Coordinates of C-alpha atoms and ligand atoms in Angstrom, one line a residue:
X1 CA -3.3 -7.9 -24.7
X2 CA -1.2 -10.7 -23.0
X3 CA -0.3 -10.2 -19.7
X4 CA 2.4 -12.0 -17.7
X5 CA 1.5 -11.9 -14.1
X6 CA 3.4 -13.2 -11.1
X7 CA 1.1 -14.2 -8.3
X8 CA 2.3 -14.0 -4.6
X9 CA -0.7 -15.4 -2.6
X10 CA 1.4 -15.5 0.6
X11 CA -0.1 -16.3 4.2
X12 CA -3.0 -15.6 6.1
X13 CA -5.8 -14.1 4.1
X14 CA -3.5 -13.6 1.3
X15 CA -4.7 -16.9 -0.7
X16 CA -8.4 -16.0 -0.3
X17 CA -8.2 -12.4 -1.3
X18 CA -5.9 -13.0 -4.2
X19 CA -8.4 -15.6 -5.8
X20 CA -11.0 -12.7 -5.7
X21 CA -8.7 -10.4 -7.4
X22 CA -8.0 -13.0 -10.1
X23 CA -11.6 -13.5 -10.4
X24 CA -12.3 -9.8 -11.3
X25 CA -9.4 -9.9 -13.7
X26 CA -10.6 -13.0 -15.6
X27 CA -13.9 -11.2 -16.1
X28 CA -12.1 -8.2 -17.3
X29 CA -10.2 -10.6 -19.5
X30 CA -13.2 -12.1 -20.9
X31 CA -15.0 -8.7 -21.6
X32 CA -12.3 -6.5 -23.0
X33 CA -10.3 -9.5 -24.7
X34 CA -7.1 -9.9 -22.7
X35 CA -5.2 -12.8 -21.6
X36 CA -4.1 -13.0 -18.2
X37 CA -1.3 -15.4 -17.4
X38 CA -0.5 -16.4 -14.0
X39 CA 2.6 -17.8 -12.4
X40 CA 2.8 -18.6 -8.7
X41 CA 5.5 -17.3 -6.8
X42 CA 6.2 -18.4 -3.2
X43 CA 7.1 -15.7 -0.7
X44 CA 6.8 -15.3 3.0
X45 CA 5.9 -18.0 5.5
X46 CA 4.7 -20.5 2.8
X47 CA 8.2 -20.3 1.2
X48 CA 9.7 -20.7 4.6
X49 CA 8.0 -23.9 5.0
X50 CA 8.7 -25.1 1.3
X51 CA 12.1 -24.1 1.0
X52 CA 13.5 -22.8 4.3
X53 CA 13.8 -19.2 3.2
X54 CA 11.2 -16.4 2.7
X55 CA 12.2 -15.7 -0.9
X56 CA 14.5 -17.9 -3.1
X57 CA 16.5 -16.6 -6.0
X58 CA 14.1 -18.6 -8.3
X59 CA 11.2 -16.5 -6.9
X60 CA 13.0 -13.4 -7.5
X61 CA 13.8 -14.6 -11.0
X62 CA 10.1 -15.4 -11.5
X63 CA 9.2 -12.1 -10.5
X64 CA 11.5 -10.4 -12.7
X65 CA 10.2 -12.2 -15.6
X66 CA 6.8 -11.3 -14.9
X67 CA 5.3 -8.0 -16.3
X68 CA 3.8 -7.3 -13.1
X69 CA 3.2 -9.1 -9.8
X70 CA 0.0 -9.4 -7.8
X71 CA 0.4 -9.9 -4.2
X72 CA -1.9 -10.9 -1.4
X73 CA -0.1 -10.7 2.2
X74 CA 2.6 -12.4 4.0
X75 CA 3.5 -13.2 7.6
X76 CA 1.9 -14.6 10.7
X77 CA 1.2 -13.7 14.4
X78 CA 4.4 -12.5 15.5
X79 CA 3.9 -13.9 19.2
X80 CA 3.0 -17.0 18.3
X81 CA 4.0 -18.3 14.8
X82 CA 7.2 -20.5 14.9
X83 CA 8.4 -18.1 11.8
X84 CA 9.3 -15.7 14.4
X85 CA 11.5 -17.9 16.1
X86 CA 13.9 -17.8 13.2
X87 CA 16.8 -15.6 12.6
X88 CA 15.4 -12.1 11.4
X89 CA 16.5 -12.4 7.9
X90 CA 14.8 -15.7 7.6
X91 CA 11.5 -14.5 8.6
X92 CA 8.6 -13.8 6.4
X93 CA 8.7 -10.0 6.1
X94 CA 12.5 -10.1 5.2
X95 CA 11.2 -11.8 2.0
X96 CA 9.0 -8.9 1.0
X97 CA 11.9 -6.2 1.9
X98 CA 14.4 -8.4 -0.4
X99 CA 11.9 -8.6 -3.2
X100 CA 11.3 -4.7 -3.3
X101 CA 15.0 -4.0 -3.0
X102 CA 15.8 -6.6 -5.9
X103 CA 13.3 -4.8 -8.0
X104 CA 14.2 -1.5 -6.9
X105 CA 10.7 -0.9 -6.2
X106 CA 11.3 2.7 -4.6
X107 CA 8.1 4.4 -5.0
X108 CA 4.8 3.2 -3.1
X109 CA 1.5 4.7 -3.8
X110 CA -1.3 4.3 -1.4
X111 CA -4.4 6.0 -2.4
X112 CA -6.6 6.8 0.8
X113 CA -10.2 7.8 -0.5
X114 CA -13.5 7.7 1.6
X115 CA -16.3 6.3 -0.5
X116 CA -19.5 8.2 -0.1
X117 CA -21.2 5.0 0.8
X118 CA -18.8 4.0 3.4
X119 CA -19.3 7.2 5.5
X120 CA -20.9 5.0 8.2
X121 CA -17.9 3.1 8.5
X122 CA -15.7 5.9 8.9
X123 CA -14.8 6.3 12.7
X124 CA -14.7 10.2 12.3
X125 CA -17.6 12.7 13.2
X126 CA -19.6 13.8 10.3
X127 CA -18.4 17.3 10.6
X128 CA -14.8 16.2 10.2
X129 CA -15.7 13.9 7.2
X130 CA -17.5 16.9 5.4
X131 CA -17.5 16.1 1.7
X132 CA -14.9 13.3 2.2
X133 CA -11.4 13.2 1.3
X134 CA -8.9 11.6 -1.2
X135 CA -5.1 11.7 -0.6
X136 CA -2.4 9.6 -1.9
X137 CA 0.5 8.6 0.3
X138 CA 3.8 8.5 -1.6
X139 CA 5.9 6.6 0.5
X140 CA 9.7 5.8 0.0
X141 CA 10.0 2.1 -0.2
X142 CA 13.7 1.0 -0.4
X143 CA 15.6 3.1 1.9
X144 CA 15.6 4.5 5.5
X145 CA 15.3 2.5 8.7
X146 CA 14.1 -0.7 7.2
X147 CA 17.2 -1.2 5.0
X148 CA 19.9 0.2 7.2
X149 CA 22.5 -1.9 8.9
X150 CA 21.1 -3.3 12.2
X151 CA 22.3 -5.5 15.1
X152 CA 21.7 -6.6 18.5
X153 CA 24.7 -7.0 21.0
X154 CA 24.7 -8.9 23.9
X155 CA 27.7 -7.3 25.7
X156 CA 28.6 -10.2 28.0
X157 CA 25.2 -11.8 27.8
X158 CA 24.3 -10.7 31.5
X159 CA 24.8 -6.9 31.4
X160 CA 23.0 -4.4 28.9
X161 CA 21.8 -5.9 25.6
X162 CA 21.9 -3.1 23.1
X163 CA 20.1 -3.0 19.6
X164 CA 21.0 -0.5 16.7
X165 CA 19.0 0.1 13.6
X166 CA 20.4 2.9 10.9
X167 CA 18.2 5.3 9.1
X168 CA 20.3 6.7 5.9
X169 CA 19.1 8.4 3.1
X170 CA 21.2 10.0 0.3
X171 CA 20.1 12.8 -2.0
X172 CA 19.3 10.6 -5.1
X173 CA 16.9 8.5 -3.2
X174 CA 15.1 11.5 -1.7
X175 CA 15.0 13.4 -5.3
X176 CA 13.5 10.5 -7.1
X177 CA 10.9 10.0 -4.8
X178 CA 10.3 13.7 -4.4
X179 CA 9.9 13.9 -8.2
X180 CA 7.2 11.0 -8.1
X181 CA 5.3 12.9 -5.5
X182 CA 5.2 16.2 -7.4
X183 CA 4.4 14.5 -10.6
X184 CA 1.3 12.8 -9.2
X185 CA 0.4 15.9 -7.7
X186 CA 0.2 17.5 -11.0
X187 CA -2.4 15.1 -11.8
X188 CA -4.5 15.6 -8.8
X189 CA -5.1 18.7 -6.8
X190 CA -1.4 20.0 -6.9
X191 CA -0.7 19.9 -3.4
X192 CA 2.2 18.0 -1.6
X193 CA 2.5 17.7 1.9
X194 CA 6.2 16.6 2.7
X195 CA 6.3 14.8 6.0
X196 CA 9.6 14.5 8.2
X197 CA 11.0 14.9 11.6
X198 CA 13.4 17.7 10.8
X199 CA 13.2 19.1 14.2
X200 CA 15.3 16.0 15.4
X201 CA 16.6 13.8 12.4
X202 CA 19.4 14.7 10.1
X203 CA 18.0 12.4 7.3
X204 CA 14.7 14.4 7.5
X205 CA 16.7 18.0 7.3
X206 CA 18.4 16.5 4.1
X207 CA 14.7 15.3 3.1
X208 CA 13.7 18.9 3.4
X209 CA 16.5 20.4 1.5
X210 CA 15.9 18.0 -1.3
X211 CA 12.3 18.5 -1.4
X212 CA 12.7 22.2 -1.8
X213 CA 15.1 21.7 -4.6
X214 CA 12.7 19.5 -6.5
X215 CA 9.5 21.8 -5.8
X216 CA 11.3 24.7 -7.8
X217 CA 10.8 22.6 -10.9
X218 CA 7.0 22.5 -10.2
X219 CA 5.9 26.0 -9.7
X220 CA 2.1 25.0 -10.1
X221 CA 2.4 22.6 -7.0
X222 CA 1.6 24.2 -3.7
X223 CA 3.9 22.4 -1.0
X224 CA 4.4 22.3 2.8
X225 CA 6.6 20.8 5.1
X226 CA 4.8 18.8 8.1
X227 CA 6.6 17.0 11.1
X228 CA 5.4 13.5 11.1
X229 CA 3.9 13.7 14.7
X230 CA 1.7 16.5 13.7
X231 CA 0.6 14.6 10.6
X232 CA -0.6 11.7 12.5
X233 CA -2.9 14.4 14.4
X234 CA -4.1 16.2 11.4
X235 CA -4.9 12.9 9.8
X236 CA -7.8 12.5 12.3
X237 CA -8.4 16.1 12.7
X238 CA -8.7 17.1 9.3
X239 CA -8.0 14.6 6.5
X240 CA -9.2 16.8 3.8
X241 CA -6.5 19.0 3.8
X242 CA -4.2 16.7 2.3
X243 CA -3.6 15.7 -1.3
X244 CA -0.3 13.9 -1.7
X245 CA 1.5 13.0 1.2
X246 CA 5.2 12.5 0.6
X247 CA 7.4 10.6 3.1
X248 CA 10.0 8.2 4.0
X249 CA 9.7 4.5 4.6
X250 CA 8.8 4.1 8.2
X251 CA 6.7 7.4 8.6
X252 CA 5.0 6.2 5.4
X253 CA 4.2 2.6 6.7
X254 CA 2.7 4.1 9.8
X255 CA 0.7 7.0 8.2
X256 CA -0.7 4.9 5.6
X257 CA -2.1 2.5 8.2
X258 CA -3.6 5.5 9.9
X259 CA -5.2 7.0 6.7
X260 CA -6.6 3.7 5.8
X261 CA -8.4 3.4 9.1
X262 CA -9.7 6.9 8.5
X263 CA -11.2 5.7 5.2
X264 CA -13.2 2.9 7.1
X265 CA -10.9 0.0 6.9
X266 CA -7.2 -1.2 6.0
X267 CA -9.2 -3.8 3.9
X268 CA -9.9 -1.1 1.3
X269 CA -6.4 0.3 1.0
X270 CA -4.6 -0.8 -2.3
X271 CA -1.0 0.0 -3.2
X272 CA 1.6 0.1 -6.2
X273 CA 5.2 -0.3 -5.5
X274 CA 7.0 1.0 -8.8
X275 CA 10.5 1.5 -10.0
X276 CA 11.6 3.3 -13.3
X277 CA 10.0 0.9 -15.5
X278 CA 6.4 -0.2 -16.2
X279 CA 6.8 -3.2 -13.7
X280 CA 5.1 -2.8 -10.4
X281 CA 4.1 -4.8 -7.3
X282 CA 0.6 -4.5 -6.5
X283 CA -0.7 -5.5 -3.2
X284 CA -3.2 -4.4 -0.4
X285 CA -1.7 -2.5 2.2
X286 CA -2.9 -4.4 5.1
X287 CA -1.3 -7.6 6.5
X288 CA -2.1 -11.3 6.5
X289 CA -4.6 -11.1 9.3
X290 CA -3.9 -14.5 10.8
X291 CA -6.7 -14.2 13.3
X292 CA -9.3 -14.1 10.6
X293 CA -7.5 -16.2 7.8
X294 CA -9.5 -19.3 6.4
X295 CA -12.9 -18.0 7.8
X296 CA -13.9 -16.4 4.5
X297 CA -14.8 -13.0 5.9
X298 CA -11.6 -10.8 4.6
X299 CA -12.4 -8.0 2.7
X300 CA -10.9 -8.6 -0.8
X301 CA -11.4 -5.0 -2.0
X302 CA -7.9 -3.6 -1.4
X303 CA -6.5 -6.6 -3.6
X304 CA -9.1 -6.0 -6.2
X305 CA -8.4 -2.3 -6.4
X306 CA -4.6 -3.3 -6.6
X307 CA -5.2 -5.4 -9.5
X308 CA -6.9 -2.2 -11.0
X309 CA -3.9 -0.3 -10.3
X310 CA -1.8 -2.9 -12.0
X311 CA -4.0 -2.6 -15.1
X312 CA -3.6 1.2 -15.0
X313 CA 0.2 1.7 -14.1
X314 CA 1.8 -1.4 -15.8
X315 CA -0.6 -2.2 -18.7
X316 CA -2.1 1.3 -19.4
X317 CA -5.6 -0.2 -19.3
X318 CA -7.2 2.6 -18.0
X319 CA -10.9 1.6 -19.2
X320 CA -10.6 -1.5 -17.7
X321 CA -9.1 -0.3 -14.3
X322 CA -12.0 2.2 -14.4
X323 CA -14.3 -0.7 -14.8
X324 CA -13.1 -2.3 -11.8
X325 CA -13.2 0.7 -9.8
X326 CA -16.7 1.4 -10.6
X327 CA -17.8 -2.1 -9.8
X328 CA -16.4 -1.7 -6.4
X329 CA -18.3 1.6 -5.9
X330 CA -21.5 0.2 -7.3
X331 CA -21.5 -3.0 -5.0
X332 CA -20.9 -0.5 -2.3
X333 CA -24.0 1.5 -3.3
X334 CA -26.0 -1.5 -3.5
X335 CA -25.3 -2.1 0.2
X336 CA -22.9 -4.9 0.2
X337 CA -20.2 -4.9 2.9
X338 CA -17.6 -7.3 4.4
X339 CA -17.6 -7.3 8.1
X340 CA -14.6 -4.7 8.4
X341 CA -16.6 -2.2 6.5
X342 CA -20.1 -2.6 8.4
X343 CA -21.5 0.7 9.7
X344 CA -20.1 1.7 13.4
X345 CA -22.1 1.0 16.3
X346 CA -25.2 3.4 16.4
X347 CA -25.4 3.8 12.6
X348 CA -28.1 2.6 10.6
X349 CA -27.9 -0.9 8.8
X350 CA -31.0 -0.4 6.7
X351 CA -30.3 -1.8 3.1
X352 CA -27.1 -3.1 4.2
X353 CA -25.9 -6.7 3.7
X354 CA -22.9 -8.5 5.3
X355 CA -21.2 -10.9 2.9
X356 CA -17.9 -12.9 2.8
X357 CA -14.7 -13.0 0.8
X358 CA -16.0 -14.9 -2.3
X359 CA -19.4 -13.4 -2.5
X360 CA -18.0 -10.1 -2.5
X361 CA -15.5 -11.1 -5.3
X362 CA -18.3 -12.5 -7.2
X363 CA -20.7 -9.3 -6.9
X364 CA -17.7 -7.1 -8.2
X365 CA -16.8 -9.6 -11.2
X366 CA -20.4 -9.4 -12.2
X367 CA -20.4 -5.6 -12.3
X368 CA -17.3 -5.1 -14.1
Ligands
IPM1 C1 3.4 -2.8 4.6 C2 3.7 -3.8 5.6 C3 5.3 -4.4 5.4 C4 6.1 -2.7 5.5 C5 5.8 -5.4 6.1 C6 5.3 -6.6 6.3 C7 7.3 -5.3 6.0 O1 3.8 -3.3 6.8 O2 3.5 -3.0 3.4 O3 3.2 -1.7 4.9 O4 6.4 -2.7 6.6 O5 6.4 -2.2 4.6
MG2 MG1 2.5 -1.5 7.0

């Protein structure tokens, strides 16, 4: 198969982790007879430096012309980087939001899974971990607070400065993501937890109503509603209870970071952003980690697993995706760890070897 892949290396650790994902993909190509063609696409801080904006129209066109886009991460240190002196719509993150919107990538899948081998890196107690956990966060990605109108008003520059963000959802936006959530639950343990803040927000009350309507078409799926603050608590108290967490944009942003730490590290959490076609944007859920960029210590596994999701969802190459996922498990089983997934203090380090970004990529590529 020939695959046209747009590659957004981005900023910070982005280029380092993307290099490793390509290494693994190329190995898959060799072994299974596929050709992966890569087209570099600028987005984020690097695009600002080169073009003045975080995402050009050419970049959007290049993404649209690809079968799928593989991404590293974008952005810098929000307190010190000059990118954050620019107008909000010119900052790195605005590029990513614009890309998601331009490609209508409304469904964001973030699988959070505790690898048996990473139990020692999990900050939760053994009795809470139990037999482990495996959940899918289905985050709405093109609506809500991140896309509503916003402004900051300086009434007269001296008195009270006021900022407004708007949280808007219409029923169609809610219905299409809810359907995706229930569809995926049908392929898993058939449980959906829809997360909202219906005790306060109107948008959440509509969310709940539409989810109930959609649920009627999925009689086999058990579903429940959970308030987002309670969900934040339940994720550390008893993560095993979750199968599919279905939620709106901002709640999903926050809860997916929390869920990733429960699995040991955000460096393990892959993601797929999908629309109604086979196209997808595949990116690790973590950020650009400017503090460790260029040191060769970042964990490339989330990006490598995102590449596996790309093979599975865009190219229907299930066998190849399995090969990557199994290679990751194998490497973990053999005791190799990047620094972020080293055993917690007090846990045994016997048989464990700390490796850097490139070595981790090599080890996984060797095992696919
Ligand atoms: C993520 C990131 C982005 C988001 C930022 C960089 C805009 O945090 O993918 O979770 O909030 O969606
Ligand atoms: Mg986030």
